[in-house]
PDB file of C-alpha atoms in Angstrom:
ATOM      1  CA  MET E   1      -0.177   0.465   0.079  1.00  0.00           C
ATOM      2  CA  ILE E   2       1.273   3.367  -1.061  1.00  0.00           C
ATOM      3  CA  ASP E   3       0.992   5.988   2.077  1.00  0.00           C
ATOM      4  CA  VAL E   4       2.225   9.514   0.484  1.00  0.00           C
ATOM      5  CA  SER E   5       1.526  10.543  -3.051  1.00  0.00           C
ATOM      6  CA  VAL E   6       3.588  13.254  -4.114  1.00  0.00           C
ATOM      7  CA  LEU E   7       1.453  15.194  -7.116  1.00  0.00           C
ATOM      8  CA  ILE E   8       3.094  17.820  -8.958  1.00  0.00           C
ATOM      9  CA  CYS E   9       2.041  19.417 -11.991  1.00  0.00           C
ATOM     10  CA  THR E  10       4.130  21.212 -14.527  1.00  0.00           C
ATOM     11  CA  ARG E  11       4.918  23.550 -17.655  1.00  0.00           C
ATOM     12  CA  ASP E  12       7.787  24.988 -19.522  1.00  0.00           C
ATOM     13  CA  ARG E  13       9.954  25.001 -16.217  1.00  0.00           C
ATOM     14  CA  GLY E  14      12.918  22.568 -16.650  1.00  0.00           C
ATOM     15  CA  ALA E  15      15.620  23.911 -14.609  1.00  0.00           C
ATOM     16  CA  SER E  16      13.067  24.537 -11.564  1.00  0.00           C
ATOM     17  CA  LEU E  17      11.494  21.155 -11.904  1.00  0.00           C
ATOM     18  CA  SER E  18      15.059  19.265 -11.594  1.00  0.00           C
ATOM     19  CA  ARG E  19      15.451  21.194  -8.379  1.00  0.00           C
ATOM     20  CA  THR E  20      12.420  20.212  -7.041  1.00  0.00           C
ATOM     21  CA  LEU E  21      12.676  16.558  -8.021  1.00  0.00           C
ATOM     22  CA  ASP E  22      15.827  16.243  -6.564  1.00  0.00           C
ATOM     23  CA  SER E  23      13.845  17.400  -2.744  1.00  0.00           C
ATOM     24  CA  VAL E  24      11.661  14.478  -3.729  1.00  0.00           C
ATOM     25  CA  THR E  25      14.445  11.921  -3.436  1.00  0.00           C
ATOM     26  CA  ARG E  26      16.293  13.149  -0.921  1.00  0.00           C
ATOM     27  CA  ALA E  27      12.905  13.172   1.193  1.00  0.00           C
ATOM     28  CA  VAL E  28      12.507   9.955   0.161  1.00  0.00           C
ATOM     29  CA  GLY E  29      15.248   8.769   1.552  1.00  0.00           C
ATOM     30  CA  VAL E  30      15.358  10.727   4.502  1.00  0.00           C
ATOM     31  CA  ALA E  31      11.812   8.902   4.962  1.00  0.00           C
ATOM     32  CA  GLY E  32      12.841   5.368   5.697  1.00  0.00           C
ATOM     33  CA  ASP E  33       9.747   2.908   5.590  1.00  0.00           C
ATOM     34  CA  VAL E  34       7.353   5.160   3.930  1.00  0.00           C
ATOM     35  CA  ALA E  35       6.040   3.746   1.247  1.00  0.00           C
ATOM     36  CA  VAL E  36       6.041   7.140  -1.539  1.00  0.00           C
ATOM     37  CA  GLU E  37       4.615   7.267  -5.431  1.00  0.00           C
ATOM     38  CA  MET E  38       5.164  10.500  -7.410  1.00  0.00           C
ATOM     39  CA  VAL E  39       2.676  11.305  -9.669  1.00  0.00           C
ATOM     40  CA  VAL E  40       3.804  14.379 -12.354  1.00  0.00           C
ATOM     41  CA  VAL E  41       1.966  15.815 -15.058  1.00  0.00           C
ATOM     42  CA  ASP E  42       3.103  18.228 -17.466  1.00  0.00           C
ATOM     43  CA  ASN E  43       0.758  20.328 -18.503  1.00  0.00           C
ATOM     44  CA  GLY E  44       1.726  20.782 -22.201  1.00  0.00           C
ATOM     45  CA  SER E  45       5.576  21.883 -21.724  1.00  0.00           C
ATOM     46  CA  ARG E  46       7.694  22.940 -24.927  1.00  0.00           C
ATOM     47  CA  ASP E  47      10.764  22.859 -23.279  1.00  0.00           C
ATOM     48  CA  ASP E  48      12.796  20.374 -21.949  1.00  0.00           C
ATOM     49  CA  THR E  49      10.299  18.951 -19.653  1.00  0.00           C
ATOM     50  CA  ALA E  50       9.859  15.979 -20.667  1.00  0.00           C
ATOM     51  CA  ALA E  51      13.415  14.526 -21.401  1.00  0.00           C
ATOM     52  CA  ARG E  52      14.611  15.598 -17.474  1.00  0.00           C
ATOM     53  CA  LEU E  53      11.489  13.798 -16.079  1.00  0.00           C
ATOM     54  CA  ALA E  54      12.013  11.248 -18.039  1.00  0.00           C
ATOM     55  CA  ALA E  55      16.029  10.925 -16.798  1.00  0.00           C
ATOM     56  CA  TRP E  56      15.250  11.333 -13.200  1.00  0.00           C
ATOM     57  CA  GLN E  57      12.554   8.287 -13.361  1.00  0.00           C
ATOM     58  CA  ALA E  58      14.747   6.170 -14.602  1.00  0.00           C
ATOM     59  CA  GLU E  59      17.016   6.873 -11.511  1.00  0.00           C
ATOM     60  CA  GLN E  60      14.361   6.293  -9.117  1.00  0.00           C
ATOM     61  CA  ALA E  61      13.386   3.038  -6.833  1.00  0.00           C
ATOM     62  CA  PHE E  62      10.229   4.262  -5.774  1.00  0.00           C
ATOM     63  CA  PRO E  63       7.059   4.436  -8.472  1.00  0.00           C
ATOM     64  CA  VAL E  64       7.553   7.547 -10.546  1.00  0.00           C
ATOM     65  CA  LEU E  65       4.423   7.902 -13.104  1.00  0.00           C
ATOM     66  CA  LEU E  66       4.426  10.606 -15.325  1.00  0.00           C
ATOM     67  CA  LEU E  67       1.311  11.753 -17.234  1.00  0.00           C
ATOM     68  CA  ALA E  68       0.533  14.290 -20.152  1.00  0.00           C
ATOM     69  CA  GLU E  69      -2.477  17.045 -20.059  1.00  0.00           C
ATOM     70  CA  PRO E  70      -1.426  18.769 -23.636  1.00  0.00           C
ATOM     71  CA  LEU E  71      -4.516  21.381 -22.326  1.00  0.00           C
ATOM     72  CA  ALA E  72      -3.113  24.538 -20.178  1.00  0.00           C
ATOM     73  CA  GLY E  73      -4.394  24.787 -17.162  1.00  0.00           C
ATOM     74  CA  LEU E  74      -3.157  23.924 -13.322  1.00  0.00           C
ATOM     75  CA  ALA E  75      -6.540  22.739 -12.088  1.00  0.00           C
ATOM     76  CA  ARG E  76      -6.877  20.200 -14.876  1.00  0.00           C
ATOM     77  CA  ALA E  77      -3.831  19.178 -14.646  1.00  0.00           C
ATOM     78  CA  ARG E  78      -4.512  18.790 -11.184  1.00  0.00           C
ATOM     79  CA  ASN E  79      -7.422  16.496 -11.466  1.00  0.00           C
ATOM     80  CA  LEU E  80      -5.440  14.081 -13.946  1.00  0.00           C
ATOM     81  CA  GLY E  81      -2.747  13.881 -11.215  1.00  0.00           C
ATOM     82  CA  LEU E  82      -5.706  13.359  -8.733  1.00  0.00           C
ATOM     83  CA  ALA E  83      -7.342  10.473 -10.966  1.00  0.00           C
ATOM     84  CA  HIS E  84      -4.273   8.551 -10.583  1.00  0.00           C
ATOM     85  CA  VAL E  85      -3.330   8.441  -7.256  1.00  0.00           C
ATOM     86  CA  ARG E  86      -2.646   5.732  -5.039  1.00  0.00           C
ATOM     87  CA  GLY E  87      -1.255   7.142  -1.382  1.00  0.00           C
ATOM     88  CA  ARG E  88      -3.323   7.288   1.653  1.00  0.00           C
ATOM     89  CA  ILE E  89      -2.093  11.102   1.513  1.00  0.00           C
ATOM     90  CA  VAL E  90      -2.270  12.725  -1.073  1.00  0.00           C
ATOM     91  CA  ALA E  91       0.879  15.613  -1.462  1.00  0.00           C
ATOM     92  CA  MET E  92       0.564  18.939  -3.686  1.00  0.00           C
ATOM     93  CA  THR E  93       3.787  21.267  -4.238  1.00  0.00           C
ATOM     94  CA  ASP E  94       4.862  23.204  -7.842  1.00  0.00           C
ATOM     95  CA  ASP E  95       7.205  23.054  -9.752  1.00  0.00           C
ATOM     96  CA  ASP E  96       9.153  25.813  -8.230  1.00  0.00           C
ATOM     97  CA  CYS E  97       9.062  24.444  -4.566  1.00  0.00           C
ATOM     98  CA  VAL E  98      11.844  22.477  -2.706  1.00  0.00           C
ATOM     99  CA  LEU E  99      10.771  19.906  -0.288  1.00  0.00           C
ATOM    100  CA  LYS E 100      12.868  19.899   3.498  1.00  0.00           C
ATOM    101  CA  PRO E 101      14.804  16.851   3.724  1.00  0.00           C
ATOM    102  CA  ASP E 102      12.400  15.752   6.209  1.00  0.00           C
ATOM    103  CA  TYR E 103       9.195  16.590   4.729  1.00  0.00           C
ATOM    104  CA  LEU E 104       7.305  13.387   3.901  1.00  0.00           C
ATOM    105  CA  LEU E 105       8.580  12.059   8.322  1.00  0.00           C
ATOM    106  CA  ALA E 106       6.774  15.319   9.172  1.00  0.00           C
ATOM    107  CA  LEU E 107       3.563  14.390   6.715  1.00  0.00           C
ATOM    108  CA  VAL E 108       3.077  10.682   8.433  1.00  0.00           C
ATOM    109  CA  ARG E 109       3.554  11.953  11.724  1.00  0.00           C
ATOM    110  CA  ARG E 110       0.424  14.961  11.157  1.00  0.00           C
ATOM    111  CA  PHE E 111      -1.762  12.193   9.357  1.00  0.00           C
ATOM    112  CA  ALA E 112      -1.057   9.807  11.529  1.00  0.00           C
ATOM    113  CA  GLY E 113      -4.468   8.509  13.044  1.00  0.00           C
ATOM    114  CA  ILE E 114      -6.530  10.685  11.491  1.00  0.00           C
ATOM    115  CA  ALA E 115      -9.836   8.341  10.164  1.00  0.00           C
ATOM    116  CA  MET E 116     -11.772  11.500   8.445  1.00  0.00           C
ATOM    117  CA  PRO E 117     -11.415  13.143   5.395  1.00  0.00           C
ATOM    118  CA  THR E 118      -8.938  15.876   6.176  1.00  0.00           C
ATOM    119  CA  ILE E 119      -6.995  18.926   3.916  1.00  0.00           C
ATOM    120  CA  VAL E 120      -3.769  20.214   6.139  1.00  0.00           C
ATOM    121  CA  GLY E 121      -1.640  22.862   4.620  1.00  0.00           C
ATOM    122  CA  GLY E 122       1.996  23.575   5.788  1.00  0.00           C
ATOM    123  CA  ARG E 123       4.988  26.027   5.784  1.00  0.00           C
ATOM    124  CA  ILE E 124       6.333  27.738   2.973  1.00  0.00           C
ATOM    125  CA  LEU E 125       9.400  29.444   3.173  1.00  0.00           C
ATOM    126  CA  PRO E 126      11.347  31.463   0.758  1.00  0.00           C
ATOM    127  CA  GLY E 127      13.512  29.916  -1.208  1.00  0.00           C
ATOM    128  CA  ASP E 128      15.897  32.836  -2.605  1.00  0.00           C
ATOM    129  CA  THR E 129      16.472  36.073  -0.244  1.00  0.00           C
ATOM    130  CA  ALA E 130      16.273  38.165  -4.202  1.00  0.00           C
ATOM    131  CA  ASP E 131      12.451  37.562  -4.434  1.00  0.00           C
ATOM    132  CA  LEU E 132      10.302  39.940  -2.959  1.00  0.00           C
ATOM    133  CA  PRO E 133       7.812  38.241   0.044  1.00  0.00           C
ATOM    134  CA  VAL E 134       5.141  36.464  -1.641  1.00  0.00           C
ATOM    135  CA  THR E 135       2.939  33.372  -1.883  1.00  0.00           C
ATOM    136  CA  LEU E 136       4.529  32.281   1.674  1.00  0.00           C
ATOM    137  CA  LYS E 137       2.717  30.564   4.802  1.00  0.00           C
ATOM    138  CA  LEU E 138       5.378  31.911   7.562  1.00  0.00           C
ATOM    139  CA  GLU E 139       3.400  31.271  11.010  1.00  0.00           C
ATOM    140  CA  ASP E 140       5.198  28.702  13.101  1.00  0.00           C
ATOM    141  CA  HIS E 141       2.705  27.299  15.111  1.00  0.00           C
ATOM    142  CA  PRO E 142      -0.541  24.965  13.992  1.00  0.00           C
ATOM    143  CA  MET E 143      -3.729  26.600  13.238  1.00  0.00           C
ATOM    144  CA  GLU E 144      -7.522  25.930  12.010  1.00  0.00           C
ATOM    145  CA  PRO E 145      -9.620  28.406  10.038  1.00  0.00           C
ATOM    146  CA  VAL E 146     -12.381  29.980  12.219  1.00  0.00           C
ATOM    147  CA  PRO E 147     -15.835  28.626  11.865  1.00  0.00           C
ATOM    148  CA  GLY E 148     -17.740  30.294   8.523  1.00  0.00           C
ATOM    149  CA  ALA E 149     -14.516  32.441   7.500  1.00  0.00           C
ATOM    150  CA  PHE E 150     -13.480  32.842   3.763  1.00  0.00           C
ATOM    151  CA  PRO E 151     -10.742  30.444   3.759  1.00  0.00           C
ATOM    152  CA  GLY E 152      -8.705  32.122   1.452  1.00  0.00           C
ATOM    153  CA  GLY E 153      -5.121  32.345   2.068  1.00  0.00           C
ATOM    154  CA  PHE E 154      -5.444  29.742   5.228  1.00  0.00           C
ATOM    155  CA  VAL E 155      -3.723  27.419   3.217  1.00  0.00           C
ATOM    156  CA  MET E 156      -2.166  27.414  -0.086  1.00  0.00           C
ATOM    157  CA  GLY E 157      -1.811  24.753  -3.028  1.00  0.00           C
ATOM    158  CA  ALA E 158       2.174  24.781  -2.854  1.00  0.00           C
ATOM    159  CA  ASN E 159       1.989  22.775   0.344  1.00  0.00           C
ATOM    160  CA  LEU E 160      -1.649  21.053   0.434  1.00  0.00           C
ATOM    161  CA  ALA E 161      -2.436  17.867   1.443  1.00  0.00           C
ATOM    162  CA  PHE E 162      -5.027  15.632   2.384  1.00  0.00           C
ATOM    163  CA  THR E 163      -6.528  12.142   2.552  1.00  0.00           C
ATOM    164  CA  HIS E 164      -7.275  10.571  -0.133  1.00  0.00           C
ATOM    165  CA  ASP E 165     -11.302  10.518   0.643  1.00  0.00           C
ATOM    166  CA  VAL E 166     -10.701  14.016  -0.002  1.00  0.00           C
ATOM    167  CA  ILE E 167     -10.881  13.706  -3.857  1.00  0.00           C
ATOM    168  CA  ALA E 168     -14.904  11.980  -4.051  1.00  0.00           C
ATOM    169  CA  ARG E 169     -15.749  13.991  -1.096  1.00  0.00           C
ATOM    170  CA  THR E 170     -14.676  17.233  -2.187  1.00  0.00           C
ATOM    171  CA  GLY E 171     -14.805  16.833  -5.985  1.00  0.00           C
ATOM    172  CA  PRO E 172     -12.247  18.428  -8.367  1.00  0.00           C
ATOM    173  CA  PHE E 173     -10.609  21.100  -9.213  1.00  0.00           C
ATOM    174  CA  ASP E 174     -12.720  23.924 -11.123  1.00  0.00           C
ATOM    175  CA  THR E 175     -10.921  24.418 -14.513  1.00  0.00           C
ATOM    176  CA  ARG E 176     -12.289  27.765 -14.802  1.00  0.00           C
ATOM    177  CA  PHE E 177      -9.712  28.394 -12.270  1.00  0.00           C
ATOM    178  CA  GLY E 178      -6.282  28.984 -11.513  1.00  0.00           C
ATOM    179  CA  ALA E 179      -2.972  29.492 -13.608  1.00  0.00           C
ATOM    180  CA  GLY E 180      -3.811  28.937 -17.247  1.00  0.00           C
ATOM    181  CA  ALA E 181      -7.489  29.301 -17.324  1.00  0.00           C
ATOM    182  CA  ARG E 182     -10.088  31.854 -17.579  1.00  0.00           C
ATOM    183  CA  PHE E 183      -9.762  33.141 -13.984  1.00  0.00           C
ATOM    184  CA  VAL E 184      -6.117  32.998 -13.381  1.00  0.00           C
ATOM    185  CA  ALA E 185      -5.976  31.928  -9.507  1.00  0.00           C
ATOM    186  CA  ALA E 186      -8.181  30.888  -6.477  1.00  0.00           C
ATOM    187  CA  GLU E 187      -8.857  27.225  -7.691  1.00  0.00           C
ATOM    188  CA  ASP E 188      -6.694  26.075  -4.157  1.00  0.00           C
ATOM    189  CA  THR E 189      -9.511  28.371  -2.514  1.00  0.00           C
ATOM    190  CA  ASP E 190     -12.522  27.179  -4.412  1.00  0.00           C
ATOM    191  CA  PHE E 191     -11.661  23.463  -3.401  1.00  0.00           C
ATOM    192  CA  LEU E 192     -11.277  24.159   0.286  1.00  0.00           C
ATOM    193  CA  PHE E 193     -14.529  26.336  -0.231  1.00  0.00           C
ATOM    194  CA  ARG E 194     -16.350  23.121  -0.975  1.00  0.00           C
ATOM    195  CA  ALA E 195     -14.001  20.684   0.831  1.00  0.00           C
ATOM    196  CA  ILE E 196     -15.329  23.012   4.176  1.00  0.00           C
ATOM    197  CA  ALA E 197     -18.907  23.052   2.653  1.00  0.00           C
ATOM    198  CA  ALA E 198     -19.037  19.344   2.336  1.00  0.00           C
ATOM    199  CA  GLY E 199     -17.290  18.791   6.161  1.00  0.00           C
ATOM    200  CA  VAL E 200     -13.938  17.939   5.647  1.00  0.00           C
ATOM    201  CA  VAL E 201     -11.728  19.272   8.367  1.00  0.00           C
ATOM    202  CA  VAL E 202      -8.996  21.749   7.106  1.00  0.00           C
ATOM    203  CA  ALA E 203      -5.724  23.083   9.293  1.00  0.00           C
ATOM    204  CA  TYR E 204      -2.411  24.280   9.347  1.00  0.00           C
ATOM    205  CA  ASP E 205       0.732  22.881  10.343  1.00  0.00           C
ATOM    206  CA  PRO E 206       3.945  24.539  10.636  1.00  0.00           C
ATOM    207  CA  TYR E 207       6.321  21.096  10.826  1.00  0.00           C
ATOM    208  CA  PHE E 208       5.900  19.920   6.722  1.00  0.00           C
ATOM    209  CA  VAL E 209       7.741  22.067   4.545  1.00  0.00           C
ATOM    210  CA  VAL E 210       8.538  23.403   1.436  1.00  0.00           C
ATOM    211  CA  GLU E 211      10.714  26.705  -0.118  1.00  0.00           C
ATOM    212  CA  HIS E 212       8.961  28.681  -2.539  1.00  0.00           C
ATOM    213  CA  HIS E 213      11.501  29.719  -5.127  1.00  0.00           C
ATOM    214  CA  HIS E 214       8.928  31.785  -7.525  1.00  0.00           C
ATOM    215  CA  GLY E 215      12.261  34.063  -9.120  1.00  0.00           C
ATOM    216  CA  ARG E 216       9.645  37.266  -8.460  1.00  0.00           C
ATOM    217  CA  CYS E 217      12.024  40.030  -7.868  1.00  0.00           C
ATOM    218  CA  ARG E 218      10.577  42.523  -9.202  1.00  0.00           C
ATOM    219  CA  PRO E 219       7.620  45.113  -7.801  1.00  0.00           C
ATOM    220  CA  ASP E 220       5.665  44.967 -10.881  1.00  0.00           C
ATOM    221  CA  GLN E 221       5.523  41.042 -10.978  1.00  0.00           C
ATOM    222  CA  VAL E 222       4.392  41.133  -7.925  1.00  0.00           C
ATOM    223  CA  ILE E 223       1.650  43.295  -8.746  1.00  0.00           C
ATOM    224  CA  THR E 224       0.549  41.285 -11.265  1.00  0.00           C
ATOM    225  CA  LEU E 225       0.378  38.596  -9.004  1.00  0.00           C
ATOM    226  CA  LEU E 226      -1.799  39.665  -6.596  1.00  0.00           C
ATOM    227  CA  ALA E 227      -3.986  41.435  -9.391  1.00  0.00           C
ATOM    228  CA  GLY E 228      -4.538  38.276 -10.538  1.00  0.00           C
ATOM    229  CA  TYR E 229      -5.091  36.345  -7.279  1.00  0.00           C
ATOM    230  CA  GLY E 230      -7.820  39.563  -6.608  1.00  0.00           C
ATOM    231  CA  TYR E 231      -9.677  38.710 -10.222  1.00  0.00           C
ATOM    232  CA  GLY E 232      -9.694  34.827  -9.528  1.00  0.00           C
ATOM    233  CA  ASP E 233     -11.260  35.927  -5.885  1.00  0.00           C
ATOM    234  CA  GLY E 234     -13.822  38.210  -7.087  1.00  0.00           C
ATOM    235  CA  ALA E 235     -14.892  34.920  -9.554  1.00  0.00           C
ATOM    236  CA  LEU E 236     -15.133  33.011  -6.639  1.00  0.00           C
ATOM    237  CA  TYR E 237     -17.009  35.100  -4.838  1.00  0.00           C
ATOM    238  CA  ALA E 238     -19.782  35.441  -8.313  1.00  0.00           C
ATOM    239  CA  LYS E 239     -19.911  31.660  -8.231  1.00  0.00           C
ATOM    240  CA  HIS E 240     -20.387  31.523  -4.766  1.00  0.00           C
ATOM    241  CA  ILE E 241     -22.716  34.312  -3.492  1.00  0.00           C
ATOM    242  CA  LEU E 242     -26.175  33.127  -4.035  1.00  0.00           C
ATOM    243  CA  THR E 243     -25.430  29.730  -2.120  1.00  0.00           C
ATOM    244  CA  ASP E 244     -23.011  30.361   0.606  1.00  0.00           C
ATOM    245  CA  ARG E 245     -23.204  33.145   2.827  1.00  0.00           C
ATOM    246  CA  ARG E 246     -19.287  32.961   3.660  1.00  0.00           C
ATOM    247  CA  ILE E 247     -19.295  34.765   0.671  1.00  0.00           C
ATOM    248  CA  LEU E 248     -20.825  37.918   2.004  1.00  0.00           C
ATOM    249  CA  GLY E 249     -18.631  38.307   5.117  1.00  0.00           C
ATOM    250  CA  ALA E 250     -15.743  37.898   2.519  1.00  0.00           C
ATOM    251  CA  ILE E 251     -16.986  41.015   0.262  1.00  0.00           C
ATOM    252  CA  ARG E 252     -17.839  43.306   4.133  1.00  0.00           C
ATOM    253  CA  ARG E 253     -13.949  42.609   4.700  1.00  0.00           C
ATOM    254  CA  ASP E 254     -12.887  43.147   1.731  1.00  0.00           C
ATOM    255  CA  LEU E 255     -14.577  46.784   2.483  1.00  0.00           C
ATOM    256  CA  GLY E 256     -13.342  47.252   5.259  1.00  0.00           C
ATOM    257  CA  ASP E 257      -9.826  46.317   4.741  1.00  0.00           C
ATOM    258  CA  ALA E 258     -10.432  48.959   2.304  1.00  0.00           C
ATOM    259  CA  LEU E 259     -11.923  51.658   4.414  1.00  0.00           C
ATOM    260  CA  GLY E 260      -9.511  51.352   7.143  1.00  0.00           C
ATOM    261  CA  GLU E 261      -6.346  51.132   4.869  1.00  0.00           C
ATOM    262  CA  ILE E 262      -7.819  55.523   3.855  1.00  0.00           C
ATOM    263  CA  ARG E 263      -8.263  55.887   7.109  1.00  0.00           C
ATOM    264  CA  ALA E 264      -5.483  54.462   8.893  1.00  0.00           C
ATOM    265  CA  GLY E 265      -2.752  54.964   5.479  1.00  0.00           C
ATOM    266  CA  THR E 266      -0.765  51.674   6.353  1.00  0.00           C
ATOM    267  CA  ARG E 267       0.697  50.430   3.802  1.00  0.00           C
ATOM    268  CA  PRO E 268       1.457  46.585   3.530  1.00  0.00           C
ATOM    269  CA  PHE E 269       3.345  46.326   0.842  1.00  0.00           C
ATOM    270  CA  PRO E 270       5.320  49.640  -0.531  1.00  0.00           C
ATOM    271  CA  TYR E 271       5.007  49.818  -4.183  1.00  0.00           C
ATOM    272  CA  ILE E 272       0.926  50.087  -3.718  1.00  0.00           C
ATOM    273  CA  ARG E 273      -0.163  53.085  -2.384  1.00  0.00           C
ATOM    274  CA  ARG E 274      -3.409  51.221  -1.472  1.00  0.00           C
ATOM    275  CA  PHE E 275      -3.551  47.689  -1.601  1.00  0.00           C
ATOM    276  CA  HIS E 276      -6.922  46.931  -0.394  1.00  0.00           C
ATOM    277  CA  SER E 277      -8.181  49.479  -2.392  1.00  0.00           C
ATOM    278  CA  PHE E 278      -6.317  47.819  -5.892  1.00  0.00           C
ATOM    279  CA  ARG E 279      -7.500  44.435  -4.354  1.00  0.00           C
ATOM    280  CA  LEU E 280     -11.054  45.164  -4.357  1.00  0.00           C
ATOM    281  CA  ARG E 281     -10.781  46.757  -7.879  1.00  0.00           C
ATOM    282  CA  HIS E 282      -9.487  43.285  -9.032  1.00  0.00           C
ATOM    283  CA  VAL E 283     -12.375  41.294  -7.011  1.00  0.00           C
ATOM    284  CA  LEU E 284     -14.886  43.392  -8.971  1.00  0.00           C
ATOM    285  CA  ARG E 285     -13.523  42.336 -11.827  1.00  0.00           C
ATOM    286  CA  GLY E 286     -13.492  39.034 -11.449  1.00  0.00           C
ATOM    287  CA  PHE E 287     -16.824  38.914 -10.093  1.00  0.00           C
ATOM    288  CA  ILE E 288     -18.444  40.877 -12.688  1.00  0.00           C
ATOM    289  CA  ALA E 289     -15.849  38.790 -15.678  1.00  0.00           C
ATOM    290  CA  TYR E 290     -17.713  35.790 -14.097  1.00  0.00           C
ATOM    291  CA  ALA E 291     -21.136  37.288 -14.155  1.00  0.00           C
ATOM    292  CA  GLY E 292     -20.911  38.329 -17.692  1.00  0.00           C
ATOM    293  CA  VAL E 293     -19.801  34.091 -18.639  1.00  0.00           C
ATOM    294  CA  GLU E 294     -22.318  32.893 -16.520  1.00  0.00           C
ATOM    295  CA  LEU E 295     -25.108  35.538 -18.191  1.00  0.00           C
ATOM    296  CA  THR E 296     -23.982  34.513 -21.962  1.00  0.00           C
ATOM    297  CA  ALA E 297     -24.006  30.457 -21.253  1.00  0.00           C
ATOM    298  CA  ARG E 298     -27.623  30.936 -20.071  1.00  0.00           C
ATOM    299  CA  ALA E 299     -28.437  33.233 -22.764  1.00  0.00           C
ATOM    300  CA  ARG E 300     -27.682  30.440 -25.090  1.00  0.00           C
ATOM    301  CA  LEU E 301     -29.676  28.058 -23.381  1.00  0.00           C
ATOM    302  CA  TRP E 302     -32.335  30.290 -23.605  1.00  0.00           C
ATOM    303  CA  PRO E 303     -33.369  29.202 -27.063  1.00  0.00           C
ATOM    304  CA  ALA E 304     -33.191  25.351 -26.880  1.00  0.00           C
ATOM    305  CA  HIS E 305     -35.381  25.947 -23.632  1.00  0.00           C
ATOM    306  CA  GLU E 306     -37.654  28.195 -25.452  1.00  0.00           C
ATOM    307  CA  LYS E 307     -37.904  25.376 -28.496  1.00  0.00           C
ATOM    308  CA  ALA E 308     -38.738  22.791 -26.181  1.00  0.00           C
TER     309      ALA E 308
END
């Protein structure tokens, strides 16, 4: 029986991916008797990713499954991988992350004795001092989400693990969200949102750790990233606003943060004058875009409905 399935999706990041794969090899070596498999989904790479993966696969003593998803989209690639994982625990990370050597041991310890569908996010540390401090999770103590709160940012897809039964309980990632898709982000938040609604336990644990070598060292790169996060969250708000009251709470929080920022003059990002107002603008863009897509889709169905 497989104890842990490590799932990584990749696209055109050959050099970074090799660093990630090497860290998996080290972690498996440290893990001893833990039975590990690796599932890698190549999401239409045009660089030397396929050759690097084949060479690495041939050198490993543990099972490695290589899959190909030619249609772009992180959520789509993750869904293909999740359809093939066999482990009691599924651990997802990104192709620009490096696992700490004791990652697998810490993961197995955290999930020991868990008998119900559970998601646990791990710590995400900076991998390069030149990178600006984004897409990190630095808290050094275990945490549980606030009941009824919007789960965005509580745990992140770059270091996310769950029991295998979460896949059936929650359903697949929504392919409209995430990198390479229409709404560019929030696929992990949507997954968490639906998981919590389905009764899955969610927690944060700082003891299984990855380092994130995201490579964003210029303010314009971070501004683009944060705009995408707001846009994805706005689309997510629109998706769930009629069915889940947590969305109204999240909107109230965003509005309150923007107003409080104007009054206090705080500046969480030195290169964005009013971050919360900036975020709110992009949330609104995403909300409107999602609503427009839904209305267009429904309008297309009306002629067939009328004819019937």
